[in-house]
C-alpha cells in the first residue's frame, strides 16, 4: 500500500468505467463455511487452471473441499514457476512461494491449516532469504514454519529476533516518520505473503501509529523534525489512513476487523464516519454497500477490490455484479484466462442480460487478437472453450445476432492462434465458422494457406480468388499490399499446379499494383514495395532484376537509419526486421542461389543496432544454408555472429551452437521445448545434411518440417519452396553402371 491515490467513497457506483449495480438483487447473510460436493481433480492443466482458481475463490475457509483444491493449485504453481526443484533459482522459488501463499486467508493461519507445499517452500527459501537480507520473505517463512509446527520454538525465536532487529535498524533513521514508513512497507510485504491475523493487526497498528505521529508533529507545529518528503506526503497519508487501514482487512473479506480498526482511529473530521457507515451497512447484509466499497478501491488498490468482491460473490451467489467485478479486475490486470472464467460465471448467474455476454466476448476477442506469440496455446484454448460456451448460450437466446458483436473476428483470431500452434484442422474449423458469420478476405486468405500447406492447390486458388474480390478497391498502401499479396499467392498456387501462364499473369498483375502504389509510398512503404517487387521478379525468373530490387530495398532501409538515426528510423523495428527476414529467407530457398547478395544483406542486417539477437542467429543460419546449397564454405562473419550468441540460455543459443557444430541434431531436438522449436530443429538439420551431400537425409528433414504444420514459420515456407522445386524439377537419375 504505497502512497496510492484512492477515490473517496459515495461517488457513483462505477467500476472501471462500467456500472456495477445489483443485477438480480442484493441481500442475504455473510458467507458461512459449508460442505461441498465440488469434484476436485488430481491435477489441473494450464488450460483448466483459471477455472479451478475461480472455483477455489468461491469456497469459504473451512469448506471441506477447499484444502484439497488448494493443494492441486499449489502443485500447479510450483510446477510452473519451478520446473526443477534441484537447481531452482532463488527468484523462481520466491515466485512460487508468493503464488502459493496467496491461496491462504487469515483463517487458515489461525487454524494452522496451511498447504504442505507452502511449508516445504518456506523451509527451502528461509536460509537464502536471510543471506540476501530479504526481510519480508524471512519473516513470512519463519511465521509459516512456526504456524505449521515445524521446529516451532526455533522459528518463533528467530522470527522475534528478525522483527526486533528490523525495527531497531530503522529507529536509527534521522526522520522518525521515514523510519516508521519503512517499517510499514516491510509489514505490507509481510502481510501480502502471510496474512495471519497477528500480522494484519500489527500492520494496522503501524498505520495508526504513523497517522498519530504525523498529527502530533502538526499539532506541535514541529516541522523542523520532518524531511521535505515527510511534509510532501503527510496530507495524503492523513487523508488515506482510514481507507488504508480498512483495506488491510477488506482484502480478505474481514469487514468486522476493518470496522474495529477504523473506529479506533477516532473521528478527525475526515472520512472515518462515512467509511464506518458503509461498513455497517455491508455488515448488515447490504450488497450495494459492498459494491460501493469495491468501487472505492478499484483504481488505487485493486487487490482489495478482489477481496471484497470475492466475499460478495460468496455472500450473494445470485448477484452477477460480484463475478462481473472480479472479471473486470482480472482483465485490467491482464489475467485474461481468469477474466474469461469469471465472465462465464457472470452470464451463468444473469443469463438474460445480453450486455454481459457481449462484454465477455469482446474482452476475450481483444486478448486473442493481441496475444503475444509466446502465449501458452493451452491457456488460450481454455479461454476459448469458455468463450464457446458463452457464444452457444448467446446464440440460443438471441439467434442471428452474431454480426453485432463481430463474432467473425473472434473466430478468425482463434483460427490464427491455432495456425500458430500448427493445429490446421482446428484452424480451418475456426475460419469456416468466421465465414458463416461474415465473409472476409483475411479468413479466406488463411483458408487458402491451409489448403496450400496440404497440397490442395486448386482449392487454395479458389480461396485466394474470393479473398481478392473482397480486397478490391481498398484504398491506400495497405490495400495495395494486401491485393498484391493475394495475386502473388494465386501465382504460387498456379505454379505448383504447373499452370505457368496463369502464374505469370498473376505475378505481373501484382507488379503493376506495386508500381501504381509506388508514388504514394513513404520511405518505409518504399522499402516494402521494393522487397515485394524483388520476390515477384524472382518468381518470373528475372533473378537479376529481383536482385537489384532487393539491393535497393536494403539501401533505402540503411538510408533511413543514417538520415534519421537508429532509434527514430526504426520505431517499429520489428516491421523492418521482417523485411530483412523475408528477403533473406526468400534467397535461402531460391531456385538460383545468390550467395553474394545474401551475404551482403546479412551484413547490412547485422549493422542494425535494434536487430534482436535471435534474428541475428536466424539470419546467420539462413546465409549458412545458402552457402551449403551453393557448395561454399560457411562465411567467416556467419561464424562470428553465431559465436557471439552461442552462450545464450535461450533457444537461439542452442541454434547458434548447432550452427557452429558444437551441438548435434539429437542435442538440438532435446533442447527444443515446444512444437515451434522442434520444427526449427528439423529444418536446420537440413544444412549439415546438404553440406555432407546426404540428399535423402536433407529431404527427410524438409518433410519433417512440413509435417509439423507450423505454416507461419519461415522454416515451413522455405522447406515448402525447396520441396516444390524438387517436384517441379526432380533430380536427374544416376548414370547407369558401366
XYZ file of C-alpha atoms in Angstrom, residues 731-738:
8
model
C 16.992 -34.563 -59.735
C 18.429 -36.416 -62.685
C 18.596 -40.198 -62.372
C 22.090 -41.564 -61.752
C 24.002 -42.704 -64.816
C 23.732 -46.446 -65.482
C 26.614 -48.537 -64.206
C 29.233 -49.331 -66.844
